[in-house]
Short mmCIF file of C-alpha atoms in Angstrom, two decimals:
data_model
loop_
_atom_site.label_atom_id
_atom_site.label_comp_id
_atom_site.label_asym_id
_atom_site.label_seq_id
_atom_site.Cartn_x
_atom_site.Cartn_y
_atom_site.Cartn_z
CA UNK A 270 -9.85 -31.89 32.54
CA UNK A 271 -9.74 -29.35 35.20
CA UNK A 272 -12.74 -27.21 36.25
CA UNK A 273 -13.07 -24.35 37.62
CA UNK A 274 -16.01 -23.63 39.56
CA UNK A 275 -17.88 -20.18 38.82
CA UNK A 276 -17.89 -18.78 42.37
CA UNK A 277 -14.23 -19.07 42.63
CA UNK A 278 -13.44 -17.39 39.04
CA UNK A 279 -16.42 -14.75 40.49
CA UNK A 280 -14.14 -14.33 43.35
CA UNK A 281 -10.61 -13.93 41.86
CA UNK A 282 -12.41 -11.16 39.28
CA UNK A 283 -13.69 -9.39 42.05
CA UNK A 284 -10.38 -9.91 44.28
CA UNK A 285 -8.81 -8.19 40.88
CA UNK A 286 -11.43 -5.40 40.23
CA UNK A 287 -11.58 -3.76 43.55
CA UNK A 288 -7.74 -4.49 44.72
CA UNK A 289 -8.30 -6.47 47.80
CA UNK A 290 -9.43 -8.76 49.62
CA UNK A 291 -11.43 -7.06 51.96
CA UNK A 292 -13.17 -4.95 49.44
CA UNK A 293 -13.90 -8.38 47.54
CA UNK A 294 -15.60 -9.72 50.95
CA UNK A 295 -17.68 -6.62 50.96
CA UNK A 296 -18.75 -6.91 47.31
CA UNK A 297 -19.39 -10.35 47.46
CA UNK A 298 -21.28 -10.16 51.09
CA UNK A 299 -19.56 -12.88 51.82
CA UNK A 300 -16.15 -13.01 54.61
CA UNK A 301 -12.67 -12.51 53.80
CA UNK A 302 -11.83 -15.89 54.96
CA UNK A 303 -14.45 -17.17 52.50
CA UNK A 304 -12.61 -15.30 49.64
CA UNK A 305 -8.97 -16.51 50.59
CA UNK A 306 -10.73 -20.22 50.80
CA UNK A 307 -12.06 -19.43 47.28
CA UNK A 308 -8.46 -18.17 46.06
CA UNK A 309 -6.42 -20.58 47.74
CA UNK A 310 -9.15 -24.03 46.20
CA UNK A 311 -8.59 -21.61 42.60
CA UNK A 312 -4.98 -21.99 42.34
CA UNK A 313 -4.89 -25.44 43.51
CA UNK A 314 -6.79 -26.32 40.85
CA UNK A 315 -4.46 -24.78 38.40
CA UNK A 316 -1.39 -25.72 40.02
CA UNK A 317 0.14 -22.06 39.87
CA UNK A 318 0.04 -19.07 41.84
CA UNK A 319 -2.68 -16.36 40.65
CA UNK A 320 -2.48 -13.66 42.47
CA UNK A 321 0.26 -11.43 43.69
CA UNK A 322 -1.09 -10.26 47.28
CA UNK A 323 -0.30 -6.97 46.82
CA UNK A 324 -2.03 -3.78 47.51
CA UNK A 325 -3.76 -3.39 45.32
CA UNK A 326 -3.87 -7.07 44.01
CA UNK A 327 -2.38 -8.01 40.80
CA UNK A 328 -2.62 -10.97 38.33
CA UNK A 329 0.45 -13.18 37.61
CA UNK A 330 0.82 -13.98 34.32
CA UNK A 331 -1.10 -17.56 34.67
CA UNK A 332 -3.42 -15.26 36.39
CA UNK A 333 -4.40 -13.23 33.75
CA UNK A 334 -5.46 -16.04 31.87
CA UNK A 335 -7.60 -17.30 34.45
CA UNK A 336 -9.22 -13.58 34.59
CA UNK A 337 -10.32 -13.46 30.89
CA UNK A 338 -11.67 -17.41 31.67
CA UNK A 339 -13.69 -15.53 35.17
CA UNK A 340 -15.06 -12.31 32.51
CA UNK A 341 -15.93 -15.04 29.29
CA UNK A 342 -18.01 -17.00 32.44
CA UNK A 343 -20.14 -13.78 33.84
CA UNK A 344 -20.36 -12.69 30.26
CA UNK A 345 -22.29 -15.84 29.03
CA UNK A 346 -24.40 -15.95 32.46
CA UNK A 347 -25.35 -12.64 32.34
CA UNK A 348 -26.04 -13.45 28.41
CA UNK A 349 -28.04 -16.17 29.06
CA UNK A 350 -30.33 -14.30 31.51
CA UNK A 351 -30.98 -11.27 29.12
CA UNK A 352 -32.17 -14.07 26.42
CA UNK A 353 -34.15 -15.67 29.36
CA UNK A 354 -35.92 -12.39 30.01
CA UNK A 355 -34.80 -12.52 33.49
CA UNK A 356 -34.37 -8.95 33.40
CA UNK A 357 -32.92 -7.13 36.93
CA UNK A 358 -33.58 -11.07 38.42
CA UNK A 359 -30.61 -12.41 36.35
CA UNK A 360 -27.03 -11.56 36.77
CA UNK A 361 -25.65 -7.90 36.33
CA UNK A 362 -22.73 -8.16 34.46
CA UNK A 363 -19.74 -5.52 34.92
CA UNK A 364 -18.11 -4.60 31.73
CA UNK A 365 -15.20 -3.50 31.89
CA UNK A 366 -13.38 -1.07 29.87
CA UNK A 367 -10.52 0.93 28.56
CA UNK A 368 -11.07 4.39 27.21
CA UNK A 369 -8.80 7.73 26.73
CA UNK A 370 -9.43 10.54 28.78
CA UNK A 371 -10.78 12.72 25.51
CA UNK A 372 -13.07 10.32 24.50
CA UNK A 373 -14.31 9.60 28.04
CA UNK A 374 -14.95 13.31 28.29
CA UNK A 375 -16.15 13.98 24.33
CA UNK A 376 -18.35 10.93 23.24
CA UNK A 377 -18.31 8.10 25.20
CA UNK A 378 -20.26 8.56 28.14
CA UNK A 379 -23.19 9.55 25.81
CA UNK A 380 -23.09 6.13 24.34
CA UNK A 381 -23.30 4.44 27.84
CA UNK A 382 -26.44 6.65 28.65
CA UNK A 383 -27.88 5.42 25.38
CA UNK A 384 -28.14 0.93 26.51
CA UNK A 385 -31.34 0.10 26.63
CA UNK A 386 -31.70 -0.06 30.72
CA UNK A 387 -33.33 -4.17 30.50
CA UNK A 388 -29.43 -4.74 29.07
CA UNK A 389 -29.10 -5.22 33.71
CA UNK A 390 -25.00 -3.93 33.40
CA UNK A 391 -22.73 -1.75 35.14
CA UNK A 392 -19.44 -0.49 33.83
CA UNK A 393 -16.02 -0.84 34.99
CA UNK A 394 -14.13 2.01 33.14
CA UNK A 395 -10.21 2.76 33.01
CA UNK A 396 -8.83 5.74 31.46
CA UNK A 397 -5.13 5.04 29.62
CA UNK A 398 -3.64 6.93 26.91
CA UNK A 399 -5.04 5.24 23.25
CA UNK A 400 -1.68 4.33 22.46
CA UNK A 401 -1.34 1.91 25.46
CA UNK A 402 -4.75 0.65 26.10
CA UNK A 403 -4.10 -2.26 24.39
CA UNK A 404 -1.79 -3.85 27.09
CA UNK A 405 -5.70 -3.78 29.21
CA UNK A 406 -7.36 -6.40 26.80
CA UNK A 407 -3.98 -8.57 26.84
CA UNK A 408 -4.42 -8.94 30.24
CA UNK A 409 -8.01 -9.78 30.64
CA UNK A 410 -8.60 -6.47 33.03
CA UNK A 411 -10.86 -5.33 30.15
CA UNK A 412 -13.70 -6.97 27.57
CA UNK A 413 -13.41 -4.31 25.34
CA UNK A 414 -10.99 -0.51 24.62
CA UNK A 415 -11.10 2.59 22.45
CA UNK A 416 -7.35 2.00 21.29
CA UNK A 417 -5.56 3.57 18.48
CA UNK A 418 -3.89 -0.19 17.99
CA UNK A 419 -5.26 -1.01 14.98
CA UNK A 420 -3.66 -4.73 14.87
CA UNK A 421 -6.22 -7.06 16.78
CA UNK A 422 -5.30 -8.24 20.46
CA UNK A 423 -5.05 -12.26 20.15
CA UNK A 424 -8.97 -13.39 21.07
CA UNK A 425 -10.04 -9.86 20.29
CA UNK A 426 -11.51 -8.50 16.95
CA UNK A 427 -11.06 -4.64 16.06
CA UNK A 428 -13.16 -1.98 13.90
CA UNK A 429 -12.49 1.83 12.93
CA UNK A 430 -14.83 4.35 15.22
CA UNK A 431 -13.43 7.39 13.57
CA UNK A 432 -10.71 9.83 13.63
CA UNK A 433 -10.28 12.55 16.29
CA UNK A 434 -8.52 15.71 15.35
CA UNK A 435 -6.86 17.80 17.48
CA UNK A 436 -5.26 21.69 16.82
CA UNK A 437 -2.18 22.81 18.26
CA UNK A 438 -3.23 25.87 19.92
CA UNK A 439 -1.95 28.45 22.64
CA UNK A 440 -3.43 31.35 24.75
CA UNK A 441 -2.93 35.06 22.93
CA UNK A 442 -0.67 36.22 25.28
CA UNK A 443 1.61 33.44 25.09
CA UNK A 444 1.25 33.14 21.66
CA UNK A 445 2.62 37.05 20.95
CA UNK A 446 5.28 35.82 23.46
CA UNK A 447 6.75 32.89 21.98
CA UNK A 448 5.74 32.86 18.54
CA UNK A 449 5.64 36.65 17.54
CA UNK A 450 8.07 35.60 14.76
CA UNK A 451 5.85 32.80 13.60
CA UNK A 452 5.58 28.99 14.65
CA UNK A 453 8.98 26.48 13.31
CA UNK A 454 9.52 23.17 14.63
CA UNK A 455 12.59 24.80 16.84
CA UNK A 456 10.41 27.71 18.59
CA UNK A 457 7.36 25.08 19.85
CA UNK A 458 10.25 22.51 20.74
CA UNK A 459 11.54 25.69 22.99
CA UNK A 460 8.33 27.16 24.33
CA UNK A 461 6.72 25.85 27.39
CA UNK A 462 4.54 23.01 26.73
CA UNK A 463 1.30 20.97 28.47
CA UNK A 464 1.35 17.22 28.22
CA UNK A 465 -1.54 15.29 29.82
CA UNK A 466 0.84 12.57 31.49
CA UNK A 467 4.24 11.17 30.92
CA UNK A 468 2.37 8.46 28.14
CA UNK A 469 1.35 11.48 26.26
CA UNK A 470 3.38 11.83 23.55
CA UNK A 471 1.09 13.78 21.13
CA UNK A 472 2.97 17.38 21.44
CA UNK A 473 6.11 15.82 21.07
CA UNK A 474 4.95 13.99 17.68
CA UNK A 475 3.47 17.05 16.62
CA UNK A 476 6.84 18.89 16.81
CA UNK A 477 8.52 16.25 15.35
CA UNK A 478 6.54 15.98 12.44
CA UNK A 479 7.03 19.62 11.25
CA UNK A 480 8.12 20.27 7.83
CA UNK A 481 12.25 19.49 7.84
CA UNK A 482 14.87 16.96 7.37
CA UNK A 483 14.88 13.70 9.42
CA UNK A 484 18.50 14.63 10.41
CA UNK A 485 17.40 17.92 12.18
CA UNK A 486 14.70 16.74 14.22
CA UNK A 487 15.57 17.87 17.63
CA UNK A 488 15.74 16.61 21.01
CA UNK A 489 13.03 17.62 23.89
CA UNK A 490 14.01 21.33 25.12
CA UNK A 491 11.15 22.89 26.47
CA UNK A 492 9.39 22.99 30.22
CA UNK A 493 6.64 20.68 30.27
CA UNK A 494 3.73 20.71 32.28
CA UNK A 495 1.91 17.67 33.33
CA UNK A 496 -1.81 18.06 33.80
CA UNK A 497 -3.85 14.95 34.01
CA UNK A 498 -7.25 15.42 33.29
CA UNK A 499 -9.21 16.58 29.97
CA UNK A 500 -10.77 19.66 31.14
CA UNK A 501 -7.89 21.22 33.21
CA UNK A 502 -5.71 20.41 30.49
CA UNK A 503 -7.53 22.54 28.20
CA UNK A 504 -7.69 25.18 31.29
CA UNK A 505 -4.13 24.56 31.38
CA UNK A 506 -3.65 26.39 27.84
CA UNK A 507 -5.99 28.54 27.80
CA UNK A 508 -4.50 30.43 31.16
CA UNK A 509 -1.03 30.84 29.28
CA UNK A 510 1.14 27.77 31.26
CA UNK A 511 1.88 26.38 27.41
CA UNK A 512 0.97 25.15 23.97
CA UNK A 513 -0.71 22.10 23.21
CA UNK A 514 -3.01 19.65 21.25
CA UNK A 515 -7.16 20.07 22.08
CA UNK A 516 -9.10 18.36 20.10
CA UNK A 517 -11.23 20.34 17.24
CA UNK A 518 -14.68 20.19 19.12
CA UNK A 519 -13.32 21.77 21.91
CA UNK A 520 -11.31 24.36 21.07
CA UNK A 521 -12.91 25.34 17.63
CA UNK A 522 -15.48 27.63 19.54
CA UNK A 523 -12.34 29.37 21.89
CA UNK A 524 -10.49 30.10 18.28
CA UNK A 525 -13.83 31.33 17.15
CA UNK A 526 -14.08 33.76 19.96
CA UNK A 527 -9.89 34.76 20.14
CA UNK A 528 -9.47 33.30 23.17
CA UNK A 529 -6.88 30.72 21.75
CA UNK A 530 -4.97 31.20 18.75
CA UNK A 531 -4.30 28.14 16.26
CA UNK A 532 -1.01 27.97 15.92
CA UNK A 533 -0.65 25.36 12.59
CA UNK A 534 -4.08 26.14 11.00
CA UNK A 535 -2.94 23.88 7.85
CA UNK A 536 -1.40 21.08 9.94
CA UNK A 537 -4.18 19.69 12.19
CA UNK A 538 -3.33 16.68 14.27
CA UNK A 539 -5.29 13.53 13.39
CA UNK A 540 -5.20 10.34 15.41
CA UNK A 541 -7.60 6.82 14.28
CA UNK A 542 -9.49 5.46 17.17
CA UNK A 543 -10.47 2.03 17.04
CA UNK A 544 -12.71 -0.20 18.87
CA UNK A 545 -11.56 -3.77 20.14
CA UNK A 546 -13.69 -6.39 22.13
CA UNK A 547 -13.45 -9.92 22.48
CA UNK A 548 -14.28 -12.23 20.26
CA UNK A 549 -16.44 -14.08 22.16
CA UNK A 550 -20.12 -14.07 20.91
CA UNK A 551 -22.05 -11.64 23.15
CA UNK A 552 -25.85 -10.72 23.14
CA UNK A 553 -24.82 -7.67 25.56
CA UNK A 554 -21.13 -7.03 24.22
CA UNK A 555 -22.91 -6.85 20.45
CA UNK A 556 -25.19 -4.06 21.73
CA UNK A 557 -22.31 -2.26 23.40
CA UNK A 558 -20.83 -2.35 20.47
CA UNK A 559 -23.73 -1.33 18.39
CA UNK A 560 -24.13 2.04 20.59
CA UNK A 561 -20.11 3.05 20.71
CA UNK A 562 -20.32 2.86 16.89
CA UNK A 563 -23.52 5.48 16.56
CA UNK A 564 -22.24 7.67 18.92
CA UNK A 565 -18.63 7.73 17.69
CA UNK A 566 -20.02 8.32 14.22
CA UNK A 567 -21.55 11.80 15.53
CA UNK A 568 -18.33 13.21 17.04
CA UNK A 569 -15.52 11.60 15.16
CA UNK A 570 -14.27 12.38 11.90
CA UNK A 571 -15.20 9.75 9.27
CA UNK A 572 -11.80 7.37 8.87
#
């Protein structure tokens, strides 16, 4: 039965996690000869090729199994020494994760600040659009995602956090401009309109969802703008460069006040969140768990 020693699968995660080599070395304190020693004795051992030695580093495919086998290992370590009481002594796990950019600017920071500090981890966080986070935990780059999958990764088990709605909103001034007829699935599929990134295809569903039949749902017309963070995105809108989705909690107070105007008050946009982890039994993934539930309970919608 092949082995696979722990400082080697320590390596190759940390090889993975900070892109190369180098920056693995530093991480490590250890050299970068030492780490392609490590590497090269790893995939001897499993008679493949791991890692593409790219830049920055990638997992093949046998690779990415051999990363979820390298997280499962510092998981149960760093377990074991929070049952031990070993406190900051034993090992400080990195959890990594996969969140989308409105939760990681809503809700879920809150929860991270909430671990009780003995729990001796540091986080790892990616931000990918909830539709595609998923593809993360398939890999092994992540232990655990705020997805809207609601179908369980393989090895991974999956829970409702809550719903987040958003309102399709614009600033006044654009509004009077491009809607001063009122709003129809052909004039917000014309107007100009703000996607987060290329993934995001939340305006788009929005339009296509409008009240009409399937055979007149329309192609993408409109200038798009591309902005790819949470806060400018709202910015984004509310300086007049297009229409888009915010969700409720933020924009509910700039409706409030007339500086955006809802432009589908009866058709709010609702998308599930869920969260997935591995299955693996976890003293420290448990209370991560525990503490993304609670928090998501305050800010989302119940499912």
């Amino acid at each position: 039965m092949t082995q696979f020693p722990s400082e080697q699968l320590l390596t190759f995660a940390a090889v993975l996690s900070e892109g190369t080599l180098d920056a693995a070395a530093r991480q490590l304190h250890i050299t970068p000869s030492a780490v392609s020693q490590r590497l090269k004795a790893l995939e001897q051992s499993a008679g493949r090729v791991l890692l593409q030695r790219s830049n920055p580093a990638q997992a093949t495919e046998a690779g990415e199994v051999v990363l979820r086998l390298a997280r499962q290992v510092a998981q149960l370590e760093a377990d074991a020494g929070t049952e031990l009481g070993l406190g900051s002594d034993g090992p400080r796990l990195a959890i990594p994760i996969v969140v989308n950019a409105d939760s990681l600017s809503m809700w879920f920071l809150q929860a991270l600040a909430r671990l009780p500090k003995e729990l001796n981890v540091t986080f790892d966080l990616h931000r990918d659009d909830e539709q595609h986070s998923a593809s993360f935990l398939r890999s092994g780059k992540v232990m655990a995602a705020v997805t809207a999958t609601p179908d369980p990764v393989q090895g991974c088990r999956v829970e409702p956090l809550g719903v987040m709605r958003y309102r399709a909103v614009a600033e006044p001034a654009f509004a009077r401009r491009w809607f001063a007829d009122g709003v129809d699935q052909a004039k917000l599929n014309s107007a100009p309109t703000v996607d987060f990134d290329r993934k995001d295809t939340y305006q788009w569903a929005f339009v296509r969802t409008w009240p009409g039949k399937p055979q007149e749902t329309p192609e993408r017309k409109g200038p798009r703008h591309y902005v790819p963070a949470s806060h400018d995105f709202g910015d984004a809108i509310r300086l007049g460069l297009g229409w888009g989705l915010i969700p409720e909690v933020q924009c509910g107070p700039d409706i409030a006040d007339g500086r955006l105007i809802e432009l589908a008050p009866d058709r709010p946009f609702d998308v599930p969140l869920y969260w997935q982890r591995w299955k693996t039994a976890s003293t420290v993934l448990d209370v991560v768990s525990d503490t993304v539930r609670e928090a998501a309970a305050e800010f989302l919608r119940k499912p």
